[in-house]
PDB file of C-alpha atoms and ligand atoms in Angstrom:
ATOM      1  CA  MET A   1     -11.146   1.738 176.381  1.00  0.00           C
ATOM      2  CA  HIS A   2     -12.429   2.413 172.885  1.00  0.00           C
ATOM      3  CA  LEU A   3     -13.309  -1.241 172.446  1.00  0.00           C
ATOM      4  CA  LEU A   4     -15.074  -1.261 175.806  1.00  0.00           C
ATOM      5  CA  LYS A   5     -17.195   1.737 174.877  1.00  0.00           C
ATOM      6  CA  HIS A   6     -18.109   0.105 171.587  1.00  0.00           C
ATOM      7  CA  SER A   7     -19.093  -3.061 173.380  1.00  0.00           C
ATOM      8  CA  ARG A   8     -21.337  -1.313 175.864  1.00  0.00           C
ATOM      9  CA  ARG A   9     -22.932   0.720 173.076  1.00  0.00           C
ATOM     10  CA  ALA A  10     -23.748  -2.464 171.189  1.00  0.00           C
ATOM     11  CA  PHE A  11     -25.301  -3.975 174.335  1.00  0.00           C
ATOM     12  CA  LEU A  12     -27.398  -0.874 174.951  1.00  0.00           C
ATOM     13  CA  LYS A  13     -28.609  -0.719 171.381  1.00  0.00           C
ATOM     14  CA  ALA A  14     -29.462  -4.357 170.864  1.00  0.00           C
ATOM     15  CA  ALA A  15     -33.167  -4.045 170.191  1.00  0.00           C
ATOM     16  CA  ALA A  16     -35.940  -6.571 170.308  1.00  0.00           C
ATOM     17  CA  GLY A  17     -35.648  -9.265 167.704  1.00  0.00           C
ATOM     18  CA  SER A  18     -32.534  -7.796 166.168  1.00  0.00           C
ATOM     19  CA  CYS A  19     -29.928  -9.663 168.110  1.00  0.00           C
ATOM     20  CA  ALA A  20     -29.709 -12.951 166.251  1.00  0.00           C
ATOM     21  CA  CYS A  21     -26.351 -11.830 164.945  1.00  0.00           C
ATOM     22  CA  ALA A  22     -22.989 -10.995 166.432  1.00  0.00           C
ATOM     23  CA  LEU A  23     -24.209 -10.441 169.979  1.00  0.00           C
ATOM     24  CA  CYS A  24     -25.863 -13.749 170.560  1.00  0.00           C
ATOM     25  CA  GLY A  25     -24.968 -16.024 167.692  1.00  0.00           C
ATOM     26  CA  GLY A  26     -27.352 -18.352 165.914  1.00  0.00           C
ATOM     27  CA  ALA A  27     -27.954 -21.863 167.108  1.00  0.00           C
ATOM     28  CA  ASN A  28     -26.567 -24.366 164.672  1.00  0.00           C
ATOM     29  CA  ALA A  29     -28.951 -27.263 164.947  1.00  0.00           C
ATOM     30  CA  ARG A  30     -26.532 -29.769 163.380  1.00  0.00           C
ATOM     31  CA  VAL A  31     -23.783 -29.398 165.958  1.00  0.00           C
ATOM     32  CA  LEU A  32     -25.935 -27.822 168.675  1.00  0.00           C
ATOM     33  CA  LYS A  33     -23.472 -25.103 169.408  1.00  0.00           C
ATOM     34  CA  TYR A  34     -24.676 -21.867 170.955  1.00  0.00           C
ATOM     35  CA  GLU A  35     -21.802 -19.812 169.515  1.00  0.00           C
ATOM     36  CA  LEU A  36     -21.866 -17.600 172.581  1.00  0.00           C
ATOM     37  CA  LEU A  37     -20.299 -14.175 172.373  1.00  0.00           C
ATOM     38  CA  ALA A  38     -19.493 -11.917 175.297  1.00  0.00           C
ATOM     39  CA  SER A  39     -19.836  -8.120 175.271  1.00  0.00           C
ATOM     40  CA  GLU A  40     -17.546  -6.275 177.664  1.00  0.00           C
ATOM     41  CA  VAL A  41     -20.098  -3.759 178.961  1.00  0.00           C
ATOM     42  CA  GLU A  42     -17.894  -2.354 181.713  1.00  0.00           C
ATOM     43  CA  SER A  43     -14.277  -2.887 182.643  1.00  0.00           C
ATOM     44  CA  LYS A  44     -13.733  -6.665 183.065  1.00  0.00           C
ATOM     45  CA  THR A  45     -17.509  -7.250 183.034  1.00  0.00           C
ATOM     46  CA  TRP A  46     -18.936  -9.375 180.222  1.00  0.00           C
ATOM     47  CA  VAL A  47     -22.553 -10.073 179.316  1.00  0.00           C
ATOM     48  CA  VAL A  48     -23.571 -13.030 177.178  1.00  0.00           C
ATOM     49  CA  HIS A  49     -26.667 -11.625 175.601  1.00  0.00           C
ATOM     50  CA  GLY A  50     -29.473 -14.031 174.698  1.00  0.00           C
ATOM     51  CA  ARG A  51     -32.125 -13.494 172.073  1.00  0.00           C
ATOM     52  CA  ASN A  52     -35.362 -11.677 172.912  1.00  0.00           C
ATOM     53  CA  GLU A  53     -37.458 -14.696 171.955  1.00  0.00           C
ATOM     54  CA  TYR A  54     -39.422 -17.551 173.469  1.00  0.00           C
ATOM     55  CA  PHE A  55     -37.825 -20.998 173.830  1.00  0.00           C
ATOM     56  CA  SER A  56     -37.431 -22.873 170.547  1.00  0.00           C
ATOM     57  CA  PHE A  57     -35.307 -25.662 169.170  1.00  0.00           C
ATOM     58  CA  GLU A  58     -33.795 -23.086 166.835  1.00  0.00           C
ATOM     59  CA  ASN A  59     -32.456 -20.921 169.685  1.00  0.00           C
ATOM     60  CA  GLY A  60     -31.679 -23.838 172.004  1.00  0.00           C
ATOM     61  CA  GLY A  61     -33.034 -21.852 174.955  1.00  0.00           C
ATOM     62  CA  ASN A  62     -30.430 -19.107 174.526  1.00  0.00           C
ATOM     63  CA  ILE A  63     -32.903 -16.342 175.393  1.00  0.00           C
ATOM     64  CA  VAL A  64     -31.344 -15.128 178.625  1.00  0.00           C
ATOM     65  CA  ASN A  65     -28.581 -12.781 179.763  1.00  0.00           C
ATOM     66  CA  THR A  66     -25.760 -14.345 181.718  1.00  0.00           C
ATOM     67  CA  ALA A  67     -22.686 -12.467 182.904  1.00  0.00           C
ATOM     68  CA  PHE A  68     -19.208 -12.887 184.315  1.00  0.00           C
ATOM     69  CA  ILE A  69     -16.848 -10.494 186.056  1.00  0.00           C
ATOM     70  CA  GLU A  70     -13.110 -10.603 186.625  1.00  0.00           C
ATOM     71  CA  VAL A  71     -12.381  -9.698 190.242  1.00  0.00           C
ATOM     72  CA  PRO A  72      -8.851  -9.391 191.701  1.00  0.00           C
ATOM     73  CA  GLU A  73      -8.536 -13.068 192.647  1.00  0.00           C
ATOM     74  CA  GLY A  74     -10.875 -14.835 190.260  1.00  0.00           C
ATOM     75  CA  VAL A  75     -14.214 -14.775 188.464  1.00  0.00           C
ATOM     76  CA  VAL A  76     -17.836 -14.201 189.527  1.00  0.00           C
ATOM     77  CA  VAL A  77     -20.633 -15.645 187.350  1.00  0.00           C
ATOM     78  CA  ILE A  78     -24.250 -14.447 187.334  1.00  0.00           C
ATOM     79  CA  ASP A  79     -26.710 -17.076 186.105  1.00  0.00           C
ATOM     80  CA  THR A  80     -25.676 -20.111 184.101  1.00  0.00           C
ATOM     81  CA  GLY A  81     -28.120 -20.468 181.209  1.00  0.00           C
ATOM     82  CA  PRO A  82     -30.685 -23.043 180.079  1.00  0.00           C
ATOM     83  CA  SER A  83     -28.696 -26.306 179.804  1.00  0.00           C
ATOM     84  CA  LYS A  84     -25.569 -28.197 180.731  1.00  0.00           C
ATOM     85  CA  ARG A  85     -24.370 -27.606 177.167  1.00  0.00           C
ATOM     86  CA  PHE A  86     -24.785 -23.849 177.649  1.00  0.00           C
ATOM     87  CA  GLY A  87     -22.870 -24.043 180.959  1.00  0.00           C
ATOM     88  CA  GLU A  88     -19.980 -25.833 179.253  1.00  0.00           C
ATOM     89  CA  GLN A  89     -19.819 -23.268 176.470  1.00  0.00           C
ATOM     90  CA  LEU A  90     -20.092 -20.418 178.993  1.00  0.00           C
ATOM     91  CA  LEU A  91     -17.141 -21.871 180.910  1.00  0.00           C
ATOM     92  CA  ASP A  92     -15.130 -22.065 177.668  1.00  0.00           C
ATOM     93  CA  LEU A  93     -15.895 -18.423 176.993  1.00  0.00           C
ATOM     94  CA  ILE A  94     -14.883 -17.413 180.517  1.00  0.00           C
ATOM     95  CA  SER A  95     -11.555 -19.202 180.187  1.00  0.00           C
ATOM     96  CA  GLN A  96     -10.917 -17.442 176.871  1.00  0.00           C
ATOM     97  CA  LYS A  97     -11.606 -13.986 178.311  1.00  0.00           C
ATOM     98  CA  ILE A  98     -10.064 -14.557 181.740  1.00  0.00           C
ATOM     99  CA  PRO A  99      -7.449 -17.279 181.338  1.00  0.00           C
ATOM    100  CA  GLY A 100      -5.976 -18.871 184.429  1.00  0.00           C
ATOM    101  CA  LYS A 101      -8.331 -17.454 187.039  1.00  0.00           C
ATOM    102  CA  PRO A 102     -10.716 -19.686 189.008  1.00  0.00           C
ATOM    103  CA  VAL A 103     -14.473 -19.167 189.196  1.00  0.00           C
ATOM    104  CA  LEU A 104     -14.966 -18.219 192.859  1.00  0.00           C
ATOM    105  CA  ARG A 105     -18.696 -17.588 192.992  1.00  0.00           C
ATOM    106  CA  VAL A 106     -21.793 -18.354 190.917  1.00  0.00           C
ATOM    107  CA  TYR A 107     -24.984 -16.446 191.746  1.00  0.00           C
ATOM    108  CA  ASN A 108     -28.442 -17.640 190.668  1.00  0.00           C
ATOM    109  CA  THR A 109     -30.945 -14.783 190.396  1.00  0.00           C
ATOM    110  CA  HIS A 110     -34.044 -17.051 190.597  1.00  0.00           C
ATOM    111  CA  HIS A 111     -35.293 -20.546 189.861  1.00  0.00           C
ATOM    112  CA  HIS A 112     -36.437 -20.220 186.249  1.00  0.00           C
ATOM    113  CA  PRO A 113     -34.758 -22.886 184.141  1.00  0.00           C
ATOM    114  CA  ASP A 114     -33.134 -20.590 181.572  1.00  0.00           C
ATOM    115  CA  HIS A 115     -31.185 -19.010 184.456  1.00  0.00           C
ATOM    116  CA  PHE A 116     -29.778 -21.957 186.400  1.00  0.00           C
ATOM    117  CA  LEU A 117     -29.599 -25.171 184.333  1.00  0.00           C
ATOM    118  CA  GLY A 118     -25.929 -24.594 183.511  1.00  0.00           C
ATOM    119  CA  ASN A 119     -25.145 -24.938 187.241  1.00  0.00           C
ATOM    120  CA  GLN A 120     -23.932 -28.514 186.998  1.00  0.00           C
ATOM    121  CA  VAL A 121     -20.672 -27.586 185.245  1.00  0.00           C
ATOM    122  CA  PHE A 122     -19.588 -25.509 188.258  1.00  0.00           C
ATOM    123  CA  ASP A 123     -18.397 -26.647 191.694  1.00  0.00           C
ATOM    124  CA  PRO A 124     -21.633 -26.895 193.747  1.00  0.00           C
ATOM    125  CA  GLN A 125     -19.817 -25.438 196.755  1.00  0.00           C
ATOM    126  CA  ILE A 126     -19.454 -22.033 195.092  1.00  0.00           C
ATOM    127  CA  ILE A 127     -23.057 -21.704 193.819  1.00  0.00           C
ATOM    128  CA  ALA A 128     -25.024 -19.260 195.972  1.00  0.00           C
ATOM    129  CA  ALA A 129     -28.507 -17.754 196.188  1.00  0.00           C
ATOM    130  CA  PRO A 130     -31.061 -16.734 198.806  1.00  0.00           C
ATOM    131  CA  GLN A 131     -32.706 -19.645 200.638  1.00  0.00           C
ATOM    132  CA  GLY A 132     -35.948 -18.913 198.771  1.00  0.00           C
ATOM    133  CA  VAL A 133     -34.284 -19.520 195.397  1.00  0.00           C
ATOM    134  CA  ILE A 134     -32.725 -22.738 196.686  1.00  0.00           C
ATOM    135  CA  ASP A 135     -36.088 -23.933 198.021  1.00  0.00           C
ATOM    136  CA  ASN A 136     -37.788 -23.155 194.707  1.00  0.00           C
ATOM    137  CA  ILE A 137     -35.129 -25.043 192.720  1.00  0.00           C
ATOM    138  CA  GLU A 138     -35.384 -28.019 195.059  1.00  0.00           C
ATOM    139  CA  ALA A 139     -39.188 -28.024 194.836  1.00  0.00           C
ATOM    140  CA  GLU A 140     -39.675 -27.321 191.133  1.00  0.00           C
ATOM    141  CA  GLY A 141     -36.319 -27.768 189.406  1.00  0.00           C
ATOM    142  CA  ASP A 142     -36.935 -31.310 188.149  1.00  0.00           C
ATOM    143  CA  ALA A 143     -40.355 -30.495 186.675  1.00  0.00           C
ATOM    144  CA  LEU A 144     -39.005 -27.322 185.066  1.00  0.00           C
ATOM    145  CA  THR A 145     -36.103 -29.325 183.612  1.00  0.00           C
ATOM    146  CA  ASP A 146     -38.485 -31.947 182.178  1.00  0.00           C
ATOM    147  CA  ASN A 147     -40.414 -29.184 180.468  1.00  0.00           C
ATOM    148  CA  MET A 148     -37.208 -27.815 178.933  1.00  0.00           C
ATOM    149  CA  TYR A 149     -36.448 -31.276 177.496  1.00  0.00           C
ATOM    150  CA  ARG A 150     -39.885 -31.186 175.855  1.00  0.00           C
ATOM    151  CA  LEU A 151     -39.245 -27.721 174.411  1.00  0.00           C
ATOM    152  CA  LEU A 152     -35.599 -28.061 173.402  1.00  0.00           C
ATOM    153  CA  GLY A 153     -34.948 -31.760 172.864  1.00  0.00           C
ATOM    154  CA  ASP A 154     -31.317 -32.670 172.301  1.00  0.00           C
ATOM    155  CA  TRP A 155     -30.025 -29.273 173.438  1.00  0.00           C
ATOM    156  CA  MET A 156     -30.802 -30.495 176.960  1.00  0.00           C
ATOM    157  CA  ARG A 157     -28.919 -33.804 176.786  1.00  0.00           C
ATOM    158  CA  GLY A 158     -27.311 -34.612 180.137  1.00  0.00           C
ATOM    159  CA  THR A 159     -28.842 -31.618 181.919  1.00  0.00           C
ATOM    160  CA  ASP A 160     -29.924 -32.032 185.544  1.00  0.00           C
ATOM    161  CA  SER A 161     -31.365 -29.571 188.028  1.00  0.00           C
ATOM    162  CA  VAL A 162     -28.627 -28.606 190.518  1.00  0.00           C
ATOM    163  CA  ALA A 163     -29.524 -26.310 193.413  1.00  0.00           C
ATOM    164  CA  PRO A 164     -27.050 -23.865 194.974  1.00  0.00           C
ATOM    165  CA  THR A 165     -25.465 -25.095 198.200  1.00  0.00           C
ATOM    166  CA  GLN A 166     -24.694 -21.672 199.691  1.00  0.00           C
ATOM    167  CA  ALA A 167     -27.675 -19.817 201.181  1.00  0.00           C
ATOM    168  CA  LEU A 168     -27.098 -16.071 201.366  1.00  0.00           C
ATOM    169  CA  ASP A 169     -28.770 -13.514 203.625  1.00  0.00           C
ATOM    170  CA  ALA A 170     -26.132 -10.800 204.083  1.00  0.00           C
ATOM    171  CA  SER A 171     -26.510  -7.427 202.401  1.00  0.00           C
ATOM    172  CA  GLN A 172     -22.920  -7.515 201.131  1.00  0.00           C
ATOM    173  CA  GLU A 173     -20.366 -10.113 200.194  1.00  0.00           C
ATOM    174  CA  ASN A 174     -16.705  -9.783 199.293  1.00  0.00           C
ATOM    175  CA  VAL A 175     -15.690 -12.225 196.587  1.00  0.00           C
ATOM    176  CA  GLY A 176     -12.031 -12.441 195.655  1.00  0.00           C
ATOM    177  CA  GLY A 177     -11.332  -8.832 196.656  1.00  0.00           C
ATOM    178  CA  ARG A 178     -14.513  -7.255 195.225  1.00  0.00           C
ATOM    179  CA  ASP A 179     -17.566  -6.059 197.204  1.00  0.00           C
ATOM    180  CA  PHE A 180     -21.028  -6.967 195.947  1.00  0.00           C
ATOM    181  CA  SER A 181     -24.316  -5.620 197.354  1.00  0.00           C
ATOM    182  CA  LEU A 182     -27.047  -8.254 197.545  1.00  0.00           C
ATOM    183  CA  PHE A 183     -30.781  -7.466 197.384  1.00  0.00           C
ATOM    184  CA  TYR A 184     -33.480  -9.945 198.417  1.00  0.00           C
ATOM    185  CA  LEU A 185     -36.646  -9.153 196.504  1.00  0.00           C
ATOM    186  CA  SER A 186     -39.694 -10.884 195.022  1.00  0.00           C
ATOM    187  CA  GLY A 187     -42.528 -10.447 192.562  1.00  0.00           C
ATOM    188  CA  HIS A 188     -41.288 -12.114 189.392  1.00  0.00           C
ATOM    189  CA  THR A 189     -41.054 -15.195 191.621  1.00  0.00           C
ATOM    190  CA  SER A 190     -41.321 -15.659 195.383  1.00  0.00           C
ATOM    191  CA  SER A 191     -37.549 -15.093 195.629  1.00  0.00           C
ATOM    192  CA  ASP A 192     -35.685 -12.787 193.252  1.00  0.00           C
ATOM    193  CA  PHE A 193     -32.046 -11.963 193.855  1.00  0.00           C
ATOM    194  CA  VAL A 194     -30.379  -8.783 192.587  1.00  0.00           C
ATOM    195  CA  ILE A 195     -26.613  -8.261 192.660  1.00  0.00           C
ATOM    196  CA  ARG A 196     -24.664  -5.015 192.327  1.00  0.00           C
ATOM    197  CA  ASP A 197     -20.957  -4.896 191.688  1.00  0.00           C
ATOM    198  CA  ASN A 198     -19.983  -1.963 193.899  1.00  0.00           C
ATOM    199  CA  HIS A 199     -16.739  -1.370 191.994  1.00  0.00           C
ATOM    200  CA  THR A 200     -18.404  -0.725 188.625  1.00  0.00           C
ATOM    201  CA  GLY A 201     -21.994   0.066 189.633  1.00  0.00           C
ATOM    202  CA  VAL A 202     -23.382  -2.606 187.310  1.00  0.00           C
ATOM    203  CA  LEU A 203     -26.684  -3.959 188.653  1.00  0.00           C
ATOM    204  CA  PHE A 204     -27.739  -7.467 187.634  1.00  0.00           C
ATOM    205  CA  SER A 205     -31.499  -7.497 188.070  1.00  0.00           C
ATOM    206  CA  GLY A 206     -32.449 -11.002 186.963  1.00  0.00           C
ATOM    207  CA  ASP A 207     -36.014 -11.171 185.667  1.00  0.00           C
ATOM    208  CA  LEU A 208     -37.382  -8.366 187.814  1.00  0.00           C
ATOM    209  CA  LEU A 209     -36.486  -6.331 184.720  1.00  0.00           C
ATOM    210  CA  PHE A 210     -37.144  -7.015 181.053  1.00  0.00           C
ATOM    211  CA  MET A 211     -36.030  -4.654 178.291  1.00  0.00           C
ATOM    212  CA  TYR A 212     -37.825  -4.670 174.920  1.00  0.00           C
ATOM    213  CA  ARG A 213     -39.299  -8.038 175.851  1.00  0.00           C
ATOM    214  CA  ALA A 214     -42.594  -8.880 177.538  1.00  0.00           C
ATOM    215  CA  PRO A 215     -42.197 -10.002 181.177  1.00  0.00           C
ATOM    216  CA  THR A 216     -42.986 -13.624 181.999  1.00  0.00           C
ATOM    217  CA  THR A 217     -45.396 -14.392 184.830  1.00  0.00           C
ATOM    218  CA  PRO A 218     -45.634 -18.124 185.661  1.00  0.00           C
ATOM    219  CA  HIS A 219     -44.738 -17.422 189.313  1.00  0.00           C
ATOM    220  CA  ALA A 220     -45.544 -13.712 189.501  1.00  0.00           C
ATOM    221  CA  ASP A 221     -47.118 -11.626 192.238  1.00  0.00           C
ATOM    222  CA  ILE A 222     -47.697  -8.273 190.565  1.00  0.00           C
ATOM    223  CA  GLY A 223     -48.113  -6.335 193.834  1.00  0.00           C
ATOM    224  CA  ASP A 224     -44.765  -7.580 195.155  1.00  0.00           C
ATOM    225  CA  TRP A 225     -43.186  -6.981 191.760  1.00  0.00           C
ATOM    226  CA  ARG A 226     -44.276  -3.337 191.793  1.00  0.00           C
ATOM    227  CA  GLN A 227     -42.678  -2.868 195.231  1.00  0.00           C
ATOM    228  CA  SER A 228     -39.427  -4.378 193.978  1.00  0.00           C
ATOM    229  CA  LEU A 229     -39.439  -2.054 190.962  1.00  0.00           C
ATOM    230  CA  ALA A 230     -39.862   0.941 193.280  1.00  0.00           C
ATOM    231  CA  MET A 231     -36.897  -0.248 195.294  1.00  0.00           C
ATOM    232  CA  LEU A 232     -34.762  -0.772 192.171  1.00  0.00           C
ATOM    233  CA  ARG A 233     -35.641   2.711 190.976  1.00  0.00           C
ATOM    234  CA  ASP A 234     -34.058   4.100 194.158  1.00  0.00           C
ATOM    235  CA  THR A 235     -30.951   1.921 193.942  1.00  0.00           C
ATOM    236  CA  ASP A 236     -27.720   3.553 192.811  1.00  0.00           C
ATOM    237  CA  ARG A 237     -26.290   2.013 189.665  1.00  0.00           C
ATOM    238  CA  ASP A 238     -24.381   2.909 186.531  1.00  0.00           C
ATOM    239  CA  LEU A 239     -25.809   0.236 184.243  1.00  0.00           C
ATOM    240  CA  ILE A 240     -28.621  -2.309 184.545  1.00  0.00           C
ATOM    241  CA  VAL A 241     -28.172  -5.751 183.032  1.00  0.00           C
ATOM    242  CA  PRO A 242     -31.754  -7.069 182.836  1.00  0.00           C
ATOM    243  CA  GLY A 243     -32.618 -10.762 182.781  1.00  0.00           C
ATOM    244  CA  HIS A 244     -33.684 -10.411 179.155  1.00  0.00           C
ATOM    245  CA  GLY A 245     -32.962  -7.711 176.602  1.00  0.00           C
ATOM    246  CA  PRO A 246     -30.322  -5.051 176.084  1.00  0.00           C
ATOM    247  CA  GLY A 247     -28.531  -3.081 178.772  1.00  0.00           C
ATOM    248  CA  ASP A 248     -30.054   0.015 180.317  1.00  0.00           C
ATOM    249  CA  GLU A 249     -28.309   3.129 181.641  1.00  0.00           C
ATOM    250  CA  LYS A 250     -31.403   5.268 182.239  1.00  0.00           C
ATOM    251  CA  GLY A 251     -33.918   3.077 184.058  1.00  0.00           C
ATOM    252  CA  GLU A 252     -36.001   2.412 180.934  1.00  0.00           C
ATOM    253  CA  ALA A 253     -36.177  -1.282 181.816  1.00  0.00           C
ATOM    254  CA  ILE A 254     -37.920  -0.278 185.063  1.00  0.00           C
ATOM    255  CA  ASP A 255     -40.405   1.904 183.169  1.00  0.00           C
ATOM    256  CA  GLN A 256     -41.057  -0.743 180.513  1.00  0.00           C
ATOM    257  CA  THR A 257     -41.556  -3.562 183.001  1.00  0.00           C
ATOM    258  CA  LEU A 258     -43.874  -1.475 185.183  1.00  0.00           C
ATOM    259  CA  ASP A 259     -45.877  -0.237 182.202  1.00  0.00           C
ATOM    260  CA  TRP A 260     -46.464  -3.806 180.991  1.00  0.00           C
ATOM    261  CA  LEU A 261     -47.414  -5.074 184.463  1.00  0.00           C
ATOM    262  CA  ASP A 262     -49.827  -2.167 185.026  1.00  0.00           C
ATOM    263  CA  TRP A 263     -51.481  -2.822 181.665  1.00  0.00           C
ATOM    264  CA  LEU A 264     -51.648  -6.573 182.311  1.00  0.00           C
ATOM    265  CA  ASP A 265     -53.108  -6.091 185.794  1.00  0.00           C
ATOM    266  CA  GLY A 266     -55.699  -3.559 184.621  1.00  0.00           C
ATOM    267  CA  SER A 267     -56.690  -5.637 181.592  1.00  0.00           C
ATOM    268  CA  LEU A 268     -57.200  -8.840 183.559  1.00  0.00           C
ATOM    269  CA  ARG A 269     -59.206  -7.065 186.277  1.00  0.00           C
ATOM    270  CA  ASP A 270     -61.363  -5.459 183.647  1.00  0.00           C
ATOM    271  CA  ALA A 271     -61.931  -8.746 181.810  1.00  0.00           C
ATOM    272  CA  VAL A 272     -62.969 -10.558 184.990  1.00  0.00           C
ATOM    273  CA  GLU A 273     -65.313  -7.735 185.952  1.00  0.00           C
ATOM    274  CA  ARG A 274     -66.946  -7.951 182.505  1.00  0.00           C
ATOM    275  CA  GLY A 275     -67.492 -11.666 183.063  1.00  0.00           C
ATOM    276  CA  TRP A 276     -65.249 -12.699 180.157  1.00  0.00           C
ATOM    277  CA  THR A 277     -63.881 -16.210 179.829  1.00  0.00           C
ATOM    278  CA  MET A 278     -60.126 -16.827 179.655  1.00  0.00           C
ATOM    279  CA  ASN A 279     -60.404 -17.330 175.903  1.00  0.00           C
ATOM    280  CA  GLU A 280     -62.168 -14.021 175.503  1.00  0.00           C
ATOM    281  CA  ALA A 281     -59.529 -12.284 177.640  1.00  0.00           C
ATOM    282  CA  MET A 282     -56.782 -13.710 175.411  1.00  0.00           C
ATOM    283  CA  GLN A 283     -58.273 -11.907 172.412  1.00  0.00           C
ATOM    284  CA  LEU A 284     -57.626  -8.484 173.970  1.00  0.00           C
ATOM    285  CA  PRO A 285     -55.529  -6.338 171.625  1.00  0.00           C
ATOM    286  CA  ILE A 286     -52.066  -5.326 172.802  1.00  0.00           C
ATOM    287  CA  PRO A 287     -51.718  -1.525 172.840  1.00  0.00           C
ATOM    288  CA  GLU A 288     -49.589   0.010 170.109  1.00  0.00           C
ATOM    289  CA  ARG A 289     -47.140   1.451 172.606  1.00  0.00           C
ATOM    290  CA  PHE A 290     -45.907  -2.125 173.154  1.00  0.00           C
ATOM    291  CA  ASN A 291     -45.079  -2.661 169.477  1.00  0.00           C
ATOM    292  CA  SER A 292     -41.361  -2.631 170.273  1.00  0.00           C
ATOM    293  CA  ILE A 293     -41.798  -5.259 173.002  1.00  0.00           C
ATOM    294  CA  ALA A 294     -40.893  -8.735 171.734  1.00  0.00           C
ATOM    295  CA  VAL A 295     -43.118 -11.789 172.268  1.00  0.00           C
ATOM    296  CA  GLY A 296     -45.932  -9.615 173.658  1.00  0.00           C
ATOM    297  CA  LYS A 297     -48.779 -11.710 172.270  1.00  0.00           C
ATOM    298  CA  THR A 298     -47.253 -15.006 173.409  1.00  0.00           C
ATOM    299  CA  GLU A 299     -46.488 -13.775 176.914  1.00  0.00           C
ATOM    300  CA  PHE A 300     -49.874 -12.094 177.291  1.00  0.00           C
ATOM    301  CA  GLU A 301     -51.634 -15.376 176.444  1.00  0.00           C
ATOM    302  CA  ARG A 302     -49.402 -17.254 178.867  1.00  0.00           C
ATOM    303  CA  SER A 303     -50.113 -14.645 181.561  1.00  0.00           C
ATOM    304  CA  VAL A 304     -53.868 -15.110 181.124  1.00  0.00           C
ATOM    305  CA  VAL A 305     -53.347 -18.828 181.744  1.00  0.00           C
ATOM    306  CA  HIS A 306     -51.133 -18.176 184.777  1.00  0.00           C
ATOM    307  CA  LEU A 307     -53.120 -15.419 186.430  1.00  0.00           C
ATOM    308  CA  TYR A 308     -56.776 -15.428 185.361  1.00  0.00           C
ATOM    309  CA  GLN A 309     -57.966 -17.826 188.037  1.00  0.00           C
ATOM    310  CA  LYS A 310     -56.342 -15.653 190.745  1.00  0.00           C
ATOM    311  CA  TYR A 311     -58.195 -12.580 189.517  1.00  0.00           C
ATOM    312  CA  GLU A 312     -61.480 -14.513 189.376  1.00  0.00           C
ATOM    313  CA  ASP A 313     -60.933 -15.744 192.932  1.00  0.00           C
ATOM    314  CA  GLU A 314     -60.142 -12.223 194.122  1.00  0.00           C
ATOM    315  CA  LEU A 315     -62.824 -10.312 192.241  1.00  0.00           C
ATOM    316  CA  MET A 316     -65.612 -12.859 192.154  1.00  0.00           C
ATOM    317  CA  PRO A 317     -65.479 -14.649 195.508  1.00  0.00           C
ATOM    318  CA  ALA A 318     -67.712 -17.688 195.807  1.00  0.00           C
ATOM    319  CA  ILE A 319     -70.992 -16.864 197.493  1.00  0.00           C
ATOM    320  CA  GLU A 320     -71.780 -19.047 200.437  1.00  0.00           C
ATOM    321  CA  ILE A 321     -75.411 -20.071 200.383  1.00  0.00           C
ATOM    322  CA  VAL A 322     -76.877 -20.380 203.856  1.00  0.00           C
ATOM    323  CA  GLN A 323     -79.916 -22.642 203.960  1.00  0.00           C
TER     324      GLN A 323
HETATM  325 ZN1   ZN B 401     -37.688 -15.703 185.133  1.00  0.00          ZN
END
């Protein structure tokens, strides 16, 4: 119990940019080993905590939180990481912590490549997600995988995009003697899947929540995202495991994510209304209150690229000239 408390405390405290140590391990470029470590954040619930960074060869794409849970008859896995190599090393870690029990279920929270490209080391028949996540992986998985090869090179060797085979739509599922509540949301992407272990109260939010790290927006709809955050705020839980960043007992990840999205939305609207170009919008200073948020500048610039055209289309509709 003492060890468990220590582990959760470490997961809660892991701040932006400070986790390239015992919690996540450094990538050793020579042997390309992630050196994954698992924190037991709740009884029989482990989180493999990625760095609060952007993709680089140095981190091998290990920037994401994945998790695994021992249930009475086996193991449940939530997200599988950025590469086949990561999936293999995650499986090794699972068999060290929970020897002799089979993986019964793998959930994918959404179709971003850092969350599902370890899928291929698991039995496809046990990998599950909402139909929307499956459709997104089938439509975009190969292109997203190609981009990861460009970013991460040899870390990706042998990695293929593998979609879940099990489409979920029920609000609950019993896996190996444990009940999970399943929430079908959107906003970070068109299909975001949230899972709560009803035995422990741990809520796995995927990338609807970021903690001490700027949210990513390549497939975002900020209006839908705000609605999902409101719903998560009202959802009972004991601990949130966000898609990126340390654990959260108090709902701070909800506040941080909403604060960033509100600022982003307001800033881009304002820039379009002033008639600024995308390049001018990118020069906007990031408010000091976000100083503790990792990769803010990088993600803001990426968000301008992703979203600026949408704001221009919405706020400056083309004028039809009638002759
Ligand atoms: Zn994502």
